[in-house]
Each structure stands twice: as C-alpha cells, then as structure tokens.
Amino acid sequence: MKRIILIGYMGAGKTTLGKILARSLNLEFIDLDWYIENRFHQSVSQLFATRGEEGFRKIEQNMLHEVAEFEDVVISAGGGTPCFFDNMEYMNQQGVTVYLKATPETLRTHLRMGKQKRPLIAQKNDEELDAFIRESLDKRESYYNQARLIFDTGLLDNGTRIQEAAQMLVEKVIQSSEF
Ligand code: S3P
C-alpha cells in the first residue's frame, strides 16, 4: 500500500506536481481542498467566510482523517494543513510526507497570479503579499521541515521542465527507504 502526502506553502506546486507524481506511480490523486469543496458543496473561500478560519481548520482536519485512510494515493494537503492540531504528526504516521520547498520569491510570483481563490491572501496588494509570505513561511517552516522528505522545487526556476522535476521527485520518493 502506498500513500504519499505532499505539503508546502500555497503556490509551491503541490497540485501540479502531485498530479504528475500520481500518474507516474499509478496512484490516485487527491487534493484535500477539492475534496473539502466537494463534500461541503462550497469553495474554500466560502467556508472561510461562513465559518471563519477556525471552522475551516476543523473541517480540514476531519477531511484529512478521511483521505489519509485511502490507499494507493498521492494526497496534496493545503498549505496550512500541517500547522494545525497534530496534523503533521498524523500525516507522518499515515504516509510518506514530502515538503515541496520553494523560496518566498517563487511563491510570490506564483501567488500574484493565483491569489483569488485563496482567502488568506485574496485582498492583499503586492507589498502586503510579500510581507505575509515571508512572515508566515517563517512560522510554518518548523512544521513543514518535519516531513520525511524535502524536495527543493528551486530547480523549476532554473529552467528545469515540470515533467523532469516531477521525475526527480518520483525517483526521490522511490529511493526513500520509507516507500
Ligand atoms: C491555505 C492554503 C490553501 C487552502 C486555504 C488555506 C493556507 O491551500 O487550504 O486557502 O493556510 O496556506 P493551497 O496550499 O492548496 O493553496
């Protein structure tokens, strides 16, 4: 039975790399945010608006406990998932966790385009977004660094194509004694 859980900051490429990883390893791909949206028939932004972040985090934890029971899957967690309750410890028990590590500069570039769906940053201008990424990444890294494996996505900024990067990720996961 194989279960890989991708973690990392918003915009690090968890969904994009997760899909390719799942295809390469012949596993099913599950994105935790999409799973939540399907179950609740509401977008993550709507859930934040109606239940507040606290309500969303409780739902996120419950839904994590559902998806992390599935077998032969690649799960992409939300950026905040590892940082609440005992979620990080739980994910480490349930599967091979991989931290997709990206610099604040890369995250900023990705998130300037993709901030609308993300309630924590949707209203921020470029300057506020920069500050938010730096501060929250700093706090979150102590959780992210507890992952079994760390994969530096910086190679994507240096011209490596996404398929190649995904292949390197596949190899890293296969080589790990935990898989
Ligand atoms: C969040 C990340 C989002 C989503 C929600 C909160 C966070 O997931 O769960 O907007 O706290 O970092 P992605 O990392 O998939 O954007």
Short mmCIF file of N, CA and C and ligand atoms in Angstrom, two decimals:
data_model
loop_
_atom_site.label_atom_id
_atom_site.label_comp_id
_atom_site.label_asym_id
_atom_site.label_seq_id
_atom_site.Cartn_x
_atom_site.Cartn_y
_atom_site.Cartn_z
N MET A 1 0.85 -1.20 0.00
CA MET A 1 0.00 0.00 0.00
C MET A 1 0.89 1.25 0.00
N LYS A 2 0.56 2.17 -0.86
CA LYS A 2 1.38 3.38 -0.95
C LYS A 2 0.53 4.62 -0.70
N ARG A 3 1.11 5.51 0.11
CA ARG A 3 0.38 6.77 0.38
C ARG A 3 1.43 7.88 0.52
N ILE A 4 1.38 8.83 -0.40
CA ILE A 4 2.33 9.95 -0.37
C ILE A 4 1.54 11.21 -0.06
N ILE A 5 2.06 12.03 0.83
CA ILE A 5 1.34 13.26 1.18
C ILE A 5 2.26 14.46 0.91
N LEU A 6 1.83 15.32 0.00
CA LEU A 6 2.62 16.50 -0.34
C LEU A 6 2.19 17.67 0.52
N ILE A 7 3.17 18.33 1.10
CA ILE A 7 2.87 19.51 1.91
C ILE A 7 3.75 20.67 1.42
N GLY A 8 3.43 21.86 1.87
CA GLY A 8 4.21 23.03 1.49
C GLY A 8 3.31 24.24 1.36
N TYR A 9 3.94 25.37 1.24
CA TYR A 9 3.22 26.65 1.22
C TYR A 9 2.29 26.75 0.00
N MET A 10 1.29 27.61 0.08
CA MET A 10 0.44 27.89 -1.09
C MET A 10 1.32 28.27 -2.27
N GLY A 11 1.01 27.77 -3.43
CA GLY A 11 1.76 28.16 -4.62
C GLY A 11 3.07 27.41 -4.83
N ALA A 12 3.34 26.41 -3.99
CA ALA A 12 4.61 25.67 -4.13
C ALA A 12 4.54 24.63 -5.24
N GLY A 13 3.34 24.33 -5.71
CA GLY A 13 3.21 23.36 -6.80
C GLY A 13 2.72 21.98 -6.35
N LYS A 14 2.07 21.93 -5.19
CA LYS A 14 1.62 20.64 -4.65
C LYS A 14 0.65 19.94 -5.60
N THR A 15 -0.28 20.70 -6.13
CA THR A 15 -1.29 20.10 -7.00
C THR A 15 -0.67 19.70 -8.35
N THR A 16 0.08 20.60 -8.93
CA THR A 16 0.68 20.33 -10.24
C THR A 16 1.62 19.12 -10.17
N LEU A 17 2.54 19.15 -9.22
CA LEU A 17 3.50 18.03 -9.12
C LEU A 17 2.79 16.77 -8.63
N GLY A 18 1.82 16.95 -7.77
CA GLY A 18 1.09 15.79 -7.23
C GLY A 18 0.39 15.00 -8.32
N LYS A 19 -0.21 15.70 -9.26
CA LYS A 19 -0.91 15.01 -10.35
C LYS A 19 0.07 14.18 -11.18
N ILE A 20 1.21 14.78 -11.49
CA ILE A 20 2.19 14.08 -12.32
C ILE A 20 2.79 12.90 -11.55
N LEU A 21 3.06 13.13 -10.28
CA LEU A 21 3.61 12.07 -9.43
C LEU A 21 2.65 10.88 -9.38
N ALA A 22 1.37 11.18 -9.18
CA ALA A 22 0.36 10.12 -9.09
C ALA A 22 0.31 9.33 -10.40
N ARG A 23 0.33 10.04 -11.51
CA ARG A 23 0.26 9.37 -12.81
C ARG A 23 1.48 8.46 -12.99
N SER A 24 2.66 8.97 -12.66
CA SER A 24 3.88 8.19 -12.85
C SER A 24 3.90 6.93 -11.99
N LEU A 25 3.33 7.02 -10.80
CA LEU A 25 3.39 5.88 -9.89
C LEU A 25 2.11 5.05 -9.93
N ASN A 26 1.22 5.45 -10.84
CA ASN A 26 -0.04 4.73 -10.99
C ASN A 26 -0.87 4.75 -9.70
N LEU A 27 -0.92 5.91 -9.10
CA LEU A 27 -1.70 6.07 -7.87
C LEU A 27 -2.81 7.10 -8.14
N GLU A 28 -3.80 7.11 -7.29
CA GLU A 28 -4.88 8.09 -7.45
C GLU A 28 -4.41 9.42 -6.84
N PHE A 29 -4.87 10.53 -7.41
CA PHE A 29 -4.51 11.84 -6.87
C PHE A 29 -5.69 12.46 -6.13
N ILE A 30 -5.43 12.93 -4.93
CA ILE A 30 -6.50 13.61 -4.17
C ILE A 30 -5.96 14.94 -3.64
N ASP A 31 -6.66 16.01 -3.97
CA ASP A 31 -6.31 17.33 -3.46
C ASP A 31 -7.26 17.61 -2.28
N LEU A 32 -6.69 17.84 -1.12
CA LEU A 32 -7.53 17.99 0.08
C LEU A 32 -8.53 19.14 -0.05
N ASP A 33 -8.11 20.27 -0.62
CA ASP A 33 -9.05 21.39 -0.79
C ASP A 33 -10.23 21.01 -1.69
N TRP A 34 -9.94 20.32 -2.77
CA TRP A 34 -11.02 19.91 -3.69
C TRP A 34 -11.95 18.92 -3.00
N TYR A 35 -11.36 18.04 -2.23
CA TYR A 35 -12.15 17.03 -1.51
C TYR A 35 -13.12 17.74 -0.55
N ILE A 36 -12.60 18.74 0.16
CA ILE A 36 -13.43 19.51 1.09
C ILE A 36 -14.55 20.22 0.32
N GLU A 37 -14.19 20.85 -0.79
CA GLU A 37 -15.17 21.61 -1.56
C GLU A 37 -16.28 20.70 -2.08
N ASN A 38 -15.91 19.50 -2.50
CA ASN A 38 -16.91 18.55 -2.98
C ASN A 38 -17.82 18.07 -1.88
N ARG A 39 -17.24 17.81 -0.74
CA ARG A 39 -18.03 17.29 0.38
C ARG A 39 -18.99 18.35 0.94
N PHE A 40 -18.55 19.60 0.94
CA PHE A 40 -19.35 20.66 1.56
C PHE A 40 -20.12 21.51 0.54
N HIS A 41 -19.90 21.21 -0.74
CA HIS A 41 -20.53 21.98 -1.80
C HIS A 41 -20.31 23.48 -1.63
N GLN A 42 -19.14 23.82 -1.16
CA GLN A 42 -18.78 25.23 -1.00
C GLN A 42 -17.30 25.37 -1.31
N SER A 43 -16.91 26.53 -1.82
CA SER A 43 -15.49 26.74 -2.07
C SER A 43 -14.77 27.00 -0.74
N VAL A 44 -13.45 26.88 -0.76
CA VAL A 44 -12.67 27.16 0.45
C VAL A 44 -12.94 28.60 0.90
N SER A 45 -13.03 29.52 -0.06
CA SER A 45 -13.30 30.92 0.29
C SER A 45 -14.65 31.06 0.99
N GLN A 46 -15.64 30.35 0.49
CA GLN A 46 -16.97 30.42 1.13
C GLN A 46 -16.93 29.84 2.54
N LEU A 47 -16.19 28.75 2.69
CA LEU A 47 -16.09 28.14 4.02
C LEU A 47 -15.39 29.08 5.00
N PHE A 48 -14.36 29.77 4.53
CA PHE A 48 -13.69 30.77 5.39
C PHE A 48 -14.68 31.87 5.77
N ALA A 49 -15.48 32.30 4.78
CA ALA A 49 -16.40 33.41 5.02
C ALA A 49 -17.52 33.02 5.98
N THR A 50 -18.03 31.79 5.85
CA THR A 50 -19.17 31.42 6.68
C THR A 50 -18.76 30.86 8.05
N ARG A 51 -17.62 30.19 8.13
CA ARG A 51 -17.25 29.53 9.39
C ARG A 51 -16.00 30.11 10.03
N GLY A 52 -15.36 31.04 9.34
CA GLY A 52 -14.11 31.60 9.86
C GLY A 52 -12.97 30.62 9.65
N GLU A 53 -11.76 31.09 9.87
CA GLU A 53 -10.62 30.18 9.67
C GLU A 53 -10.67 29.01 10.65
N GLU A 54 -11.13 29.29 11.87
CA GLU A 54 -11.17 28.22 12.87
C GLU A 54 -12.08 27.07 12.43
N GLY A 55 -13.24 27.46 11.90
CA GLY A 55 -14.19 26.44 11.41
C GLY A 55 -13.59 25.67 10.26
N PHE A 56 -12.91 26.39 9.37
CA PHE A 56 -12.29 25.72 8.22
C PHE A 56 -11.23 24.72 8.69
N ARG A 57 -10.43 25.10 9.68
CA ARG A 57 -9.34 24.22 10.13
C ARG A 57 -9.87 22.92 10.74
N LYS A 58 -11.02 23.03 11.38
CA LYS A 58 -11.63 21.83 11.99
C LYS A 58 -12.11 20.89 10.86
N ILE A 59 -12.76 21.49 9.87
CA ILE A 59 -13.22 20.69 8.72
C ILE A 59 -12.02 20.05 8.03
N GLU A 60 -10.98 20.87 7.85
CA GLU A 60 -9.77 20.39 7.17
C GLU A 60 -9.18 19.18 7.90
N GLN A 61 -9.16 19.28 9.22
CA GLN A 61 -8.61 18.16 10.00
C GLN A 61 -9.48 16.90 9.82
N ASN A 62 -10.80 17.09 9.91
CA ASN A 62 -11.69 15.94 9.74
C ASN A 62 -11.53 15.30 8.37
N MET A 63 -11.47 16.14 7.35
CA MET A 63 -11.36 15.61 5.98
C MET A 63 -9.99 14.98 5.73
N LEU A 64 -8.96 15.53 6.40
CA LEU A 64 -7.63 14.92 6.30
C LEU A 64 -7.70 13.49 6.85
N HIS A 65 -8.43 13.33 7.94
CA HIS A 65 -8.53 11.99 8.52
C HIS A 65 -9.28 11.03 7.61
N GLU A 66 -10.14 11.54 6.75
CA GLU A 66 -10.79 10.66 5.76
C GLU A 66 -9.82 10.28 4.65
N VAL A 67 -9.22 11.30 4.03
CA VAL A 67 -8.41 11.00 2.84
C VAL A 67 -7.13 10.23 3.20
N ALA A 68 -6.62 10.45 4.39
CA ALA A 68 -5.37 9.78 4.77
C ALA A 68 -5.59 8.33 5.19
N GLU A 69 -6.82 7.85 5.00
CA GLU A 69 -7.10 6.42 5.17
C GLU A 69 -7.12 5.73 3.81
N PHE A 70 -7.24 6.51 2.75
CA PHE A 70 -7.31 5.89 1.41
C PHE A 70 -5.97 5.25 1.08
N GLU A 71 -6.03 4.23 0.24
CA GLU A 71 -4.80 3.51 -0.10
C GLU A 71 -4.38 3.78 -1.52
N ASP A 72 -3.10 3.69 -1.76
CA ASP A 72 -2.52 3.91 -3.09
C ASP A 72 -2.92 5.28 -3.66
N VAL A 73 -2.56 6.28 -2.92
CA VAL A 73 -2.91 7.65 -3.29
C VAL A 73 -1.73 8.62 -3.12
N VAL A 74 -1.79 9.68 -3.90
CA VAL A 74 -0.96 10.86 -3.64
C VAL A 74 -1.94 11.92 -3.16
N ILE A 75 -1.70 12.45 -1.97
CA ILE A 75 -2.59 13.47 -1.41
C ILE A 75 -1.85 14.80 -1.39
N SER A 76 -2.51 15.83 -1.90
CA SER A 76 -1.94 17.16 -1.79
C SER A 76 -2.68 17.88 -0.65
N ALA A 77 -1.96 18.19 0.42
CA ALA A 77 -2.58 18.87 1.57
C ALA A 77 -2.71 20.36 1.25
N GLY A 78 -3.45 21.09 2.07
CA GLY A 78 -3.49 22.54 1.93
C GLY A 78 -2.23 23.14 2.57
N GLY A 79 -1.92 24.36 2.21
CA GLY A 79 -0.70 24.99 2.74
C GLY A 79 -0.67 25.08 4.25
N GLY A 80 -1.86 25.22 4.86
CA GLY A 80 -1.90 25.37 6.31
C GLY A 80 -2.08 24.06 7.05
N THR A 81 -2.44 23.01 6.33
CA THR A 81 -2.80 21.74 6.99
C THR A 81 -1.77 21.27 8.03
N PRO A 82 -0.47 21.28 7.71
CA PRO A 82 0.49 20.74 8.68
C PRO A 82 0.61 21.56 9.96
N CYS A 83 0.11 22.79 9.94
CA CYS A 83 0.41 23.73 11.02
C CYS A 83 -0.69 23.81 12.08
N PHE A 84 -1.70 22.95 11.98
CA PHE A 84 -2.79 22.99 12.96
C PHE A 84 -2.97 21.62 13.62
N PHE A 85 -3.41 21.67 14.87
CA PHE A 85 -3.65 20.45 15.66
C PHE A 85 -2.39 19.56 15.61
N ASP A 86 -2.63 18.24 15.56
CA ASP A 86 -1.46 17.35 15.44
C ASP A 86 -1.37 16.81 14.02
N ASN A 87 -1.83 17.63 13.06
CA ASN A 87 -1.93 17.15 11.67
C ASN A 87 -0.59 16.66 11.11
N MET A 88 0.49 17.33 11.48
CA MET A 88 1.79 16.95 10.89
C MET A 88 2.21 15.57 11.39
N GLU A 89 2.03 15.38 12.68
CA GLU A 89 2.37 14.09 13.28
C GLU A 89 1.50 12.99 12.66
N TYR A 90 0.23 13.31 12.52
CA TYR A 90 -0.72 12.35 11.95
C TYR A 90 -0.33 11.99 10.52
N MET A 91 0.01 13.00 9.72
CA MET A 91 0.38 12.72 8.32
C MET A 91 1.64 11.86 8.27
N ASN A 92 2.58 12.12 9.17
CA ASN A 92 3.80 11.30 9.20
C ASN A 92 3.51 9.85 9.57
N GLN A 93 2.46 9.65 10.34
CA GLN A 93 2.10 8.26 10.68
C GLN A 93 1.44 7.58 9.50
N GLN A 94 0.71 8.37 8.72
CA GLN A 94 -0.13 7.78 7.69
C GLN A 94 0.57 7.56 6.35
N GLY A 95 1.65 8.29 6.09
CA GLY A 95 2.26 8.14 4.77
C GLY A 95 3.63 8.77 4.67
N VAL A 96 4.15 8.76 3.46
CA VAL A 96 5.44 9.40 3.20
C VAL A 96 5.16 10.87 2.91
N THR A 97 5.52 11.71 3.84
CA THR A 97 5.27 13.14 3.65
C THR A 97 6.45 13.77 2.89
N VAL A 98 6.12 14.64 1.96
CA VAL A 98 7.16 15.32 1.18
C VAL A 98 6.89 16.82 1.23
N TYR A 99 7.87 17.56 1.71
CA TYR A 99 7.76 19.02 1.73
C TYR A 99 8.28 19.57 0.41
N LEU A 100 7.41 20.21 -0.34
CA LEU A 100 7.82 20.88 -1.57
C LEU A 100 8.27 22.29 -1.19
N LYS A 101 9.56 22.46 -1.18
CA LYS A 101 10.14 23.69 -0.64
C LYS A 101 10.37 24.70 -1.76
N ALA A 102 9.90 25.91 -1.55
CA ALA A 102 10.08 26.97 -2.55
C ALA A 102 10.49 28.26 -1.83
N THR A 103 11.21 29.11 -2.52
CA THR A 103 11.64 30.37 -1.90
C THR A 103 10.47 31.36 -1.87
N PRO A 104 10.55 32.36 -0.99
CA PRO A 104 9.49 33.38 -0.96
C PRO A 104 9.33 34.07 -2.32
N GLU A 105 10.42 34.23 -3.05
CA GLU A 105 10.36 34.90 -4.37
C GLU A 105 9.51 34.08 -5.35
N THR A 106 9.76 32.77 -5.36
CA THR A 106 8.99 31.90 -6.27
C THR A 106 7.52 31.88 -5.86
N LEU A 107 7.29 31.79 -4.56
CA LEU A 107 5.90 31.73 -4.08
C LEU A 107 5.17 33.01 -4.46
N ARG A 108 5.87 34.13 -4.31
CA ARG A 108 5.27 35.43 -4.64
C ARG A 108 4.86 35.46 -6.11
N THR A 109 5.75 35.00 -6.98
CA THR A 109 5.44 35.00 -8.41
C THR A 109 4.20 34.15 -8.69
N HIS A 110 4.17 32.96 -8.10
CA HIS A 110 3.01 32.08 -8.34
C HIS A 110 1.73 32.65 -7.74
N LEU A 111 1.87 33.24 -6.55
CA LEU A 111 0.65 33.66 -5.84
C LEU A 111 0.08 34.98 -6.33
N ARG A 112 0.91 35.79 -6.96
CA ARG A 112 0.36 37.04 -7.51
C ARG A 112 -0.72 36.71 -8.53
N MET A 113 -0.51 35.62 -9.23
CA MET A 113 -1.50 35.22 -10.24
C MET A 113 -2.61 34.36 -9.63
N GLY A 114 -2.27 33.64 -8.58
CA GLY A 114 -3.24 32.66 -8.08
C GLY A 114 -3.82 32.99 -6.72
N LYS A 115 -3.94 34.28 -6.40
CA LYS A 115 -4.38 34.61 -5.03
C LYS A 115 -5.90 34.63 -4.86
N GLN A 116 -6.64 34.78 -5.96
CA GLN A 116 -8.08 34.98 -5.83
C GLN A 116 -8.80 33.87 -5.06
N LYS A 117 -8.42 32.64 -5.32
CA LYS A 117 -9.11 31.50 -4.67
C LYS A 117 -8.65 31.29 -3.24
N ARG A 118 -7.67 32.07 -2.81
CA ARG A 118 -7.06 31.80 -1.51
C ARG A 118 -7.40 32.92 -0.53
N PRO A 119 -8.37 32.63 0.37
CA PRO A 119 -8.90 33.70 1.22
C PRO A 119 -7.87 34.40 2.10
N LEU A 120 -6.80 33.72 2.47
CA LEU A 120 -5.82 34.36 3.35
C LEU A 120 -5.07 35.50 2.66
N ILE A 121 -5.04 35.47 1.33
CA ILE A 121 -4.24 36.47 0.61
C ILE A 121 -5.01 37.23 -0.46
N ALA A 122 -6.28 36.85 -0.67
CA ALA A 122 -7.05 37.40 -1.79
C ALA A 122 -7.07 38.93 -1.82
N GLN A 123 -7.13 39.55 -0.64
CA GLN A 123 -7.28 41.00 -0.58
C GLN A 123 -5.96 41.76 -0.51
N LYS A 124 -4.87 41.05 -0.53
CA LYS A 124 -3.58 41.73 -0.30
C LYS A 124 -2.99 42.31 -1.58
N ASN A 125 -2.42 43.50 -1.46
CA ASN A 125 -1.68 44.05 -2.61
C ASN A 125 -0.29 43.41 -2.64
N ASP A 126 0.50 43.73 -3.64
CA ASP A 126 1.79 43.05 -3.83
C ASP A 126 2.70 43.17 -2.61
N GLU A 127 2.71 44.37 -2.05
CA GLU A 127 3.60 44.60 -0.91
C GLU A 127 3.15 43.78 0.31
N GLU A 128 1.83 43.81 0.56
CA GLU A 128 1.29 43.06 1.69
C GLU A 128 1.49 41.56 1.49
N LEU A 129 1.35 41.13 0.24
CA LEU A 129 1.53 39.71 -0.07
C LEU A 129 2.96 39.28 0.24
N ASP A 130 3.92 40.08 -0.19
CA ASP A 130 5.33 39.79 0.09
C ASP A 130 5.58 39.62 1.58
N ALA A 131 5.08 40.58 2.35
CA ALA A 131 5.31 40.56 3.80
C ALA A 131 4.63 39.33 4.42
N PHE A 132 3.42 39.06 3.96
CA PHE A 132 2.67 37.92 4.51
C PHE A 132 3.39 36.60 4.23
N ILE A 133 3.88 36.44 3.00
CA ILE A 133 4.57 35.20 2.64
C ILE A 133 5.79 35.01 3.54
N ARG A 134 6.58 36.08 3.67
CA ARG A 134 7.81 35.96 4.47
C ARG A 134 7.51 35.60 5.92
N GLU A 135 6.55 36.31 6.50
CA GLU A 135 6.24 36.07 7.92
C GLU A 135 5.65 34.68 8.14
N SER A 136 4.68 34.32 7.29
CA SER A 136 4.01 33.05 7.58
C SER A 136 4.87 31.86 7.18
N LEU A 137 5.68 32.01 6.15
CA LEU A 137 6.57 30.91 5.78
C LEU A 137 7.56 30.64 6.91
N ASP A 138 8.02 31.72 7.49
CA ASP A 138 8.96 31.61 8.60
C ASP A 138 8.35 30.80 9.76
N LYS A 139 7.09 31.09 10.05
CA LYS A 139 6.42 30.37 11.15
C LYS A 139 6.11 28.93 10.76
N ARG A 140 5.73 28.75 9.50
CA ARG A 140 5.27 27.43 9.08
C ARG A 140 6.39 26.44 8.82
N GLU A 141 7.58 26.96 8.55
CA GLU A 141 8.65 26.02 8.15
C GLU A 141 8.99 25.00 9.22
N SER A 142 8.79 25.36 10.48
CA SER A 142 9.13 24.38 11.53
C SER A 142 8.20 23.16 11.42
N TYR A 143 7.00 23.37 10.90
CA TYR A 143 6.10 22.22 10.67
C TYR A 143 6.50 21.51 9.38
N TYR A 144 6.67 22.29 8.33
CA TYR A 144 6.99 21.68 7.02
C TYR A 144 8.26 20.84 7.10
N ASN A 145 9.22 21.33 7.90
CA ASN A 145 10.51 20.61 7.98
C ASN A 145 10.42 19.27 8.70
N GLN A 146 9.27 18.99 9.26
CA GLN A 146 9.08 17.67 9.89
C GLN A 146 8.73 16.59 8.88
N ALA A 147 8.60 16.98 7.62
CA ALA A 147 8.27 15.98 6.58
C ALA A 147 9.39 14.96 6.47
N ARG A 148 9.04 13.75 6.03
CA ARG A 148 10.05 12.69 5.87
C ARG A 148 11.06 13.06 4.78
N LEU A 149 10.55 13.68 3.71
CA LEU A 149 11.42 14.05 2.60
C LEU A 149 11.22 15.53 2.30
N ILE A 150 12.31 16.15 1.82
CA ILE A 150 12.19 17.55 1.40
C ILE A 150 12.63 17.62 -0.05
N PHE A 151 11.79 18.22 -0.88
CA PHE A 151 12.11 18.34 -2.30
C PHE A 151 12.16 19.82 -2.65
N ASP A 152 13.34 20.26 -3.07
CA ASP A 152 13.53 21.67 -3.39
C ASP A 152 13.01 21.93 -4.80
N THR A 153 11.98 22.73 -4.90
CA THR A 153 11.39 22.99 -6.22
C THR A 153 12.14 24.11 -6.96
N GLY A 154 13.23 24.59 -6.36
CA GLY A 154 14.01 25.68 -6.97
C GLY A 154 14.50 25.34 -8.36
N LEU A 155 14.64 24.05 -8.63
CA LEU A 155 15.14 23.66 -9.95
C LEU A 155 14.17 24.09 -11.06
N LEU A 156 12.92 24.28 -10.68
CA LEU A 156 11.94 24.74 -11.69
C LEU A 156 12.21 26.19 -12.11
N ASP A 157 12.83 26.94 -11.21
CA ASP A 157 13.14 28.33 -11.55
C ASP A 157 14.37 28.41 -12.44
N ASN A 158 15.15 27.33 -12.43
CA ASN A 158 16.38 27.36 -13.22
C ASN A 158 16.21 26.65 -14.55
N GLY A 159 15.00 26.62 -15.04
CA GLY A 159 14.76 26.13 -16.39
C GLY A 159 14.43 24.65 -16.49
N THR A 160 14.46 23.93 -15.37
CA THR A 160 14.08 22.52 -15.43
C THR A 160 12.59 22.43 -15.74
N ARG A 161 12.23 21.57 -16.68
CA ARG A 161 10.82 21.47 -17.03
C ARG A 161 10.06 20.69 -15.95
N ILE A 162 8.77 20.99 -15.89
CA ILE A 162 7.96 20.41 -14.81
C ILE A 162 7.98 18.88 -14.85
N GLN A 163 7.96 18.32 -16.07
CA GLN A 163 7.97 16.86 -16.19
C GLN A 163 9.27 16.27 -15.63
N GLU A 164 10.37 16.97 -15.92
CA GLU A 164 11.68 16.50 -15.42
C GLU A 164 11.72 16.59 -13.90
N ALA A 165 11.23 17.72 -13.39
CA ALA A 165 11.23 17.91 -11.93
C ALA A 165 10.38 16.83 -11.29
N ALA A 166 9.23 16.55 -11.90
CA ALA A 166 8.34 15.52 -11.35
C ALA A 166 9.04 14.17 -11.35
N GLN A 167 9.79 13.90 -12.41
CA GLN A 167 10.52 12.64 -12.50
C GLN A 167 11.56 12.53 -11.37
N MET A 168 12.21 13.65 -11.09
CA MET A 168 13.20 13.66 -10.00
C MET A 168 12.50 13.41 -8.66
N LEU A 169 11.33 13.98 -8.55
CA LEU A 169 10.55 13.77 -7.33
C LEU A 169 10.15 12.30 -7.20
N VAL A 170 9.73 11.71 -8.31
CA VAL A 170 9.36 10.29 -8.32
C VAL A 170 10.55 9.46 -7.83
N GLU A 171 11.74 9.75 -8.39
CA GLU A 171 12.92 8.97 -8.01
C GLU A 171 13.25 9.14 -6.53
N LYS A 172 13.14 10.37 -6.09
CA LYS A 172 13.43 10.63 -4.67
C LYS A 172 12.50 9.82 -3.76
N VAL A 173 11.24 9.79 -4.14
CA VAL A 173 10.27 9.07 -3.32
C VAL A 173 10.54 7.56 -3.38
N ILE A 174 10.81 7.06 -4.59
CA ILE A 174 11.05 5.62 -4.73
C ILE A 174 12.31 5.19 -3.97
N GLN A 175 13.33 6.03 -4.04
CA GLN A 175 14.60 5.70 -3.36
C GLN A 175 14.49 5.75 -1.85
N SER A 176 13.54 6.49 -1.35
CA SER A 176 13.49 6.66 0.10
C SER A 176 13.14 5.31 0.72
N SER A 177 13.79 5.02 1.81
CA SER A 177 13.60 3.71 2.43
C SER A 177 12.17 3.57 2.96
N GLU A 178 11.46 4.68 2.98
CA GLU A 178 10.12 4.65 3.57
C GLU A 178 9.05 4.22 2.59
N PHE A 179 9.43 4.11 1.33
CA PHE A 179 8.39 3.87 0.34
C PHE A 179 8.33 2.39 -0.05
C1 S3P B 1 -4.24 27.66 2.91
C2 S3P B 1 -3.89 27.04 1.74
C3 S3P B 1 -4.88 26.67 0.72
C4 S3P B 1 -6.25 26.42 1.36
C5 S3P B 1 -6.65 27.60 2.19
C6 S3P B 1 -5.65 27.92 3.29
C7 S3P B 1 -3.18 28.04 3.86
O1 S3P B 1 -4.42 25.50 0.03
O2 S3P B 1 -6.26 25.25 2.14
O3 S3P B 1 -6.79 28.69 1.32
O4 S3P B 1 -3.46 28.28 5.04
O5 S3P B 1 -1.98 28.08 3.43
P1 S3P B 1 -3.26 25.55 -1.11
O6 S3P B 1 -1.94 25.43 -0.40
O7 S3P B 1 -3.57 24.36 -1.93
O8 S3P B 1 -3.42 26.83 -1.83
#
